[in-house]
Amino acid sequence: MKRLIIALIVGMFLSVQVRTQEPTKTIAERLGYPRDAKLLIVHADDLGMAHSVNVATIKGLQTGLVNSGSIMVPCPWLPEIAAYARANPQADLGLHLTLTSEWANLRWGPVSPKDRVASLLDKDGYFYLTETDAAAHADPKQVEMEITAQIERAKALGIQPTHLDSHMGTLYQSKELFEVFLRVARNQKLPVRVAKTWAARADYLSSALGPDDVYIDRVLDINPTVGPQDWAKFYSDALKKLEPGVTEVVIHLAHDDAEMQGATANHPDWGASWRQRDFEYFTSETFRKVLQENQIKLITWRELGKLIK
Amino acid sequence: MKRLIIALIVGMFLSVQVRTQEPTKTIAERLGYPRDAKLLIVHADDLGMAHSVNVATIKGLQTGLVNSGSIMVPCPWLPEIAAYARANPQADLGLHLTLTSEWANLRWGPVSPKDRVASLLDKDGYFYLTETDAAAHADPKQVEMEITAQIERAKALGIQPTHLDSHMGTLYQSKELFEVFLRVARNQKLPVRVAKTWAARADYLSSALGPDDVYIDRVLDINPTVGPQDWAKFYSDALKKLEPGVTEVVIHLAHDDAEMQGATANHPDWGASWRQRDFEYFTSETFRKVLQENQIKLITWRELGKLIK
């Protein structure tokens, strides 16, 4: 008995030793980069929402400075971005799974038959305007049906998504929805936008993740408190002090044109001029220099997806 | 027996006499205008299709020179034009019942649950690209369900349609579809776009109509054989020789902007510059003068609808 106890104690000690000697690899290391590498995904959301969004984002992708994006399958301009995806199979395009329709003048609804996803729809037959209303009404089974239908529709149109994220974060609003999201993503063997730093927001955002899930260190995004004149400074400052690991900067590109002004009327946040400013910064020489001077390396969701077994 | 035969012959004679003395009233006369009045509806199609279409058409309506239009319920910018309709209940707005989705980059599908109107949808889940494909596949019962759903959706959004027509003429493509269209319109007590001159196109376009139906004399529209430089001349010439009765000039207003160019890419007919030319002519002083100098009076579908019992 004594021997057994000693053996167990020694065993526990050795186990602790081994863990100390081989700490869990960071996501950067799993990708083959040094632990202190500063890795960045420059990701444009909302593809397919409007022509203006598609045009500006495609221009951004063509510069190489914007290197990833995600597509809203229920939106009217999906066919235009699907044609781009088919013609550019190397592009790092994912799906921006969509359960909200947030603008007053321009709206959309589900890919699934409406009577089968009634919990996702407002009285006008569109997705709810806000992520909180969407999450409050959503039946998780209908969410699973709808997001699966969005993935299938995208694939049928020749889009091979490299990752999944959630428009307006609806799928992060509750544990139940997040579990649906992870289950669908695991079935598809696709990485999802989840950041290590989000654990503080809600327990379920970290506890639901397992050792085989691939997630990033943090998301960087601008917010309405930044004035238009401080736009470039906000991004450049944030990038100059970028921490090691994988950061996704989530941006919204479009032109400040009639269509986008009409779509986002009376809603300056994430509106037409906001998106034009994002477009200007992320296609600028300023941004290119900040990347170079701060040894920031661009990576894609495609690379992250390769870690999934 | 002889008396009976004589009575019958006299009766027939008198009946013919009565008909000769009181010929069937023309639609102009039923509206209270002289038989030789030149009455015109200036009608913009495709409202709701794009922001550019909505903006240009609303500007046209505000001039008073464009005085009618019809709305595509399945299209993404429906909420914007519905808001206009609610704010301008006097506007002569009908529904442009939609069973096709004709552009490559920007598409739409049904108001009804997709699995209940499968015969109306192409492999990508949108309405067919052409009216011939749509008509070839359409199950009339599903057409009836879908166009009824479009009318109900419009009313739920506060649109009180004054008339019905058919985007790309799908509902005129076969006797069966036309009968569905007329049945739905009669139930709604709404006039439909049918012209007396169309009888030559297909028998069923006249034989299906009864004495209580309200229809117009002719439709005037421009076609791709007219060069851009001859645009104004085409319309002015046609209006100068306008025949008496009710004519509907069917026009397509939008601006030649990025959104409309994107929507109608590779399709100059009914494209962005076409619609800009229509906008310019029908909001011009030239058009206003042609109306005045030729004693052309503008009327609306609302007036026509009042003839329906």
Short mmCIF file of N, CA and C in Angstrom, two decimals, chain A residues 51 73 75-80 104-107 110-116 124-126 153 156-157 257-259 261-263, chain B residues 51 73 75-80 104-107 110-116 124-126 153 156-157 257-259 261-263:
data_model
loop_
_atom_site.label_atom_id
_atom_site.label_comp_id
_atom_site.label_asym_id
_atom_site.label_seq_id
_atom_site.Cartn_x
_atom_site.Cartn_y
_atom_site.Cartn_z
N HIS A 51 -24.27 45.72 -53.48
CA HIS A 51 -23.27 45.81 -54.54
C HIS A 51 -22.06 46.60 -54.05
N VAL A 73 -25.32 34.65 -46.97
CA VAL A 73 -26.04 33.85 -47.97
C VAL A 73 -27.46 34.36 -48.22
N CYS A 75 -28.59 37.26 -48.49
CA CYS A 75 -28.67 38.62 -49.02
C CYS A 75 -28.79 38.68 -50.54
N PRO A 76 -29.34 39.79 -51.05
CA PRO A 76 -29.70 39.85 -52.48
C PRO A 76 -28.53 39.80 -53.44
N TRP A 77 -27.37 40.27 -53.02
CA TRP A 77 -26.23 40.30 -53.93
C TRP A 77 -25.31 39.09 -53.76
N LEU A 78 -25.83 38.02 -53.16
CA LEU A 78 -25.07 36.77 -53.06
C LEU A 78 -24.56 36.28 -54.42
N PRO A 79 -25.40 36.27 -55.47
CA PRO A 79 -24.91 35.71 -56.74
C PRO A 79 -23.65 36.42 -57.26
N GLU A 80 -23.54 37.72 -57.01
CA GLU A 80 -22.37 38.46 -57.49
C GLU A 80 -21.10 38.00 -56.77
N ALA A 104 -33.47 49.40 -42.24
CA ALA A 104 -34.90 49.65 -42.40
C ALA A 104 -35.38 49.50 -43.84
N ASN A 105 -34.55 49.91 -44.79
CA ASN A 105 -35.01 50.01 -46.19
C ASN A 105 -34.74 48.77 -47.03
N LEU A 106 -33.77 47.99 -46.61
CA LEU A 106 -33.26 46.85 -47.40
C LEU A 106 -33.27 45.64 -46.47
N ARG A 107 -34.08 44.65 -46.78
CA ARG A 107 -34.19 43.54 -45.84
C ARG A 107 -34.14 42.18 -46.54
N PRO A 110 -34.96 34.11 -44.63
CA PRO A 110 -34.22 32.85 -44.57
C PRO A 110 -34.04 32.16 -45.92
N VAL A 111 -33.08 31.26 -45.94
CA VAL A 111 -32.89 30.35 -47.07
C VAL A 111 -33.90 29.20 -46.95
N SER A 112 -34.18 28.78 -45.74
CA SER A 112 -35.13 27.68 -45.51
C SER A 112 -36.55 28.14 -45.83
N PRO A 113 -37.47 27.19 -46.07
CA PRO A 113 -38.88 27.57 -46.20
C PRO A 113 -39.34 28.33 -44.95
N LYS A 114 -40.04 29.43 -45.18
CA LYS A 114 -40.37 30.32 -44.06
C LYS A 114 -41.19 29.65 -42.96
N ASP A 115 -42.08 28.74 -43.36
CA ASP A 115 -42.94 28.14 -42.33
C ASP A 115 -42.19 27.15 -41.46
N ARG A 116 -40.99 26.78 -41.87
CA ARG A 116 -40.20 25.83 -41.05
C ARG A 116 -39.24 26.54 -40.11
N ASP A 124 -43.08 40.89 -40.34
CA ASP A 124 -43.04 41.17 -41.78
C ASP A 124 -42.42 40.04 -42.59
N GLY A 125 -42.03 38.97 -41.92
CA GLY A 125 -41.48 37.82 -42.65
C GLY A 125 -39.99 37.93 -42.92
N TYR A 126 -39.34 38.93 -42.35
CA TYR A 126 -37.87 39.04 -42.47
C TYR A 126 -37.23 38.55 -41.18
N ARG A 153 -26.54 26.06 -49.39
CA ARG A 153 -26.79 26.95 -50.52
C ARG A 153 -25.47 27.52 -51.06
N ALA A 156 -23.67 24.91 -52.98
CA ALA A 156 -24.34 24.65 -54.26
C ALA A 156 -23.99 25.74 -55.28
N LEU A 157 -23.70 26.94 -54.79
CA LEU A 157 -23.32 28.04 -55.70
C LEU A 157 -21.82 28.05 -55.98
N ASP A 257 -21.62 55.55 -51.25
CA ASP A 257 -22.37 55.90 -52.46
C ASP A 257 -23.88 55.85 -52.19
N ALA A 258 -24.66 56.13 -53.24
CA ALA A 258 -26.12 56.26 -53.05
C ALA A 258 -26.73 54.98 -52.49
N GLU A 259 -26.31 53.84 -53.02
CA GLU A 259 -26.88 52.57 -52.55
C GLU A 259 -26.63 52.37 -51.06
N GLN A 261 -25.70 54.58 -48.82
CA GLN A 261 -26.36 55.62 -48.02
C GLN A 261 -27.84 55.27 -47.84
N GLY A 262 -28.45 54.76 -48.91
CA GLY A 262 -29.86 54.36 -48.82
C GLY A 262 -30.04 53.19 -47.87
N ALA A 263 -29.13 52.23 -47.95
CA ALA A 263 -29.25 51.03 -47.12
C ALA A 263 -29.10 51.37 -45.64
N HIS B 51 -32.48 50.40 -54.77
CA HIS B 51 -32.58 51.75 -54.22
C HIS B 51 -32.65 52.77 -55.34
N VAL B 73 -43.00 42.96 -54.78
CA VAL B 73 -43.02 42.58 -53.36
C VAL B 73 -41.83 41.68 -52.97
N CYS B 75 -38.81 41.80 -53.75
CA CYS B 75 -37.49 42.42 -53.93
C CYS B 75 -36.94 43.04 -52.64
N PRO B 76 -35.60 43.18 -52.58
CA PRO B 76 -34.97 43.56 -51.30
C PRO B 76 -35.31 44.97 -50.81
N TRP B 77 -35.60 45.88 -51.71
CA TRP B 77 -35.87 47.26 -51.30
C TRP B 77 -37.36 47.55 -51.15
N LEU B 78 -38.17 46.50 -51.02
CA LEU B 78 -39.60 46.68 -50.74
C LEU B 78 -39.85 47.57 -49.52
N PRO B 79 -39.15 47.37 -48.39
CA PRO B 79 -39.48 48.20 -47.21
C PRO B 79 -39.35 49.70 -47.47
N GLU B 80 -38.40 50.09 -48.32
CA GLU B 80 -38.22 51.52 -48.61
C GLU B 80 -39.43 52.07 -49.37
N ALA B 104 -28.25 38.76 -63.20
CA ALA B 104 -27.30 37.72 -62.78
C ALA B 104 -26.78 37.96 -61.36
N ASN B 105 -26.56 39.22 -60.99
CA ASN B 105 -25.85 39.53 -59.73
C ASN B 105 -26.76 39.74 -58.53
N LEU B 106 -28.00 40.08 -58.80
CA LEU B 106 -28.95 40.50 -57.77
C LEU B 106 -30.21 39.68 -57.99
N ARG B 107 -30.55 38.83 -57.02
CA ARG B 107 -31.70 37.95 -57.27
C ARG B 107 -32.63 37.89 -56.07
N PRO B 110 -39.45 33.75 -53.66
CA PRO B 110 -40.87 33.92 -53.35
C PRO B 110 -41.13 34.47 -51.95
N VAL B 111 -42.34 34.98 -51.80
CA VAL B 111 -42.85 35.37 -50.48
C VAL B 111 -43.36 34.12 -49.75
N SER B 112 -43.92 33.20 -50.49
CA SER B 112 -44.43 31.96 -49.89
C SER B 112 -43.27 31.08 -49.43
N PRO B 113 -43.55 30.13 -48.51
CA PRO B 113 -42.52 29.15 -48.16
C PRO B 113 -42.03 28.43 -49.42
N LYS B 114 -40.71 28.31 -49.54
CA LYS B 114 -40.14 27.78 -50.80
C LYS B 114 -40.62 26.39 -51.16
N ASP B 115 -40.82 25.54 -50.14
CA ASP B 115 -41.20 24.17 -50.47
C ASP B 115 -42.64 24.07 -50.96
N ARG B 116 -43.42 25.15 -50.80
CA ARG B 116 -44.81 25.12 -51.26
C ARG B 116 -44.96 25.70 -52.66
N ASP B 124 -31.18 27.21 -58.03
CA ASP B 124 -30.55 28.00 -56.98
C ASP B 124 -31.55 28.53 -55.96
N GLY B 125 -32.82 28.20 -56.14
CA GLY B 125 -33.82 28.62 -55.16
C GLY B 125 -34.38 30.01 -55.41
N TYR B 126 -34.03 30.61 -56.54
CA TYR B 126 -34.61 31.90 -56.91
C TYR B 126 -35.70 31.68 -57.95
N ARG B 153 -48.81 40.34 -48.40
CA ARG B 153 -47.62 40.95 -47.79
C ARG B 153 -47.63 42.46 -47.99
N ALA B 156 -50.10 44.01 -45.70
CA ALA B 156 -49.61 43.97 -44.31
C ALA B 156 -48.59 45.08 -44.07
N LEU B 157 -47.87 45.47 -45.12
CA LEU B 157 -46.89 46.56 -44.98
C LEU B 157 -47.53 47.93 -45.18
N ASP B 257 -26.29 54.70 -61.97
CA ASP B 257 -25.28 54.75 -60.90
C ASP B 257 -24.67 53.36 -60.68
N ALA B 258 -23.75 53.29 -59.70
CA ALA B 258 -23.00 52.05 -59.49
C ALA B 258 -23.92 50.87 -59.19
N GLU B 259 -24.91 51.09 -58.35
CA GLU B 259 -25.81 50.00 -57.98
C GLU B 259 -26.55 49.45 -59.20
N GLN B 261 -25.81 49.90 -62.38
CA GLN B 261 -24.87 49.30 -63.34
C GLN B 261 -24.51 47.89 -62.90
N GLY B 262 -24.32 47.71 -61.59
CA GLY B 262 -23.99 46.38 -61.07
C GLY B 262 -25.14 45.40 -61.26
N ALA B 263 -26.35 45.90 -61.02
CA ALA B 263 -27.53 45.02 -61.12
C ALA B 263 -27.75 44.56 -62.55
#
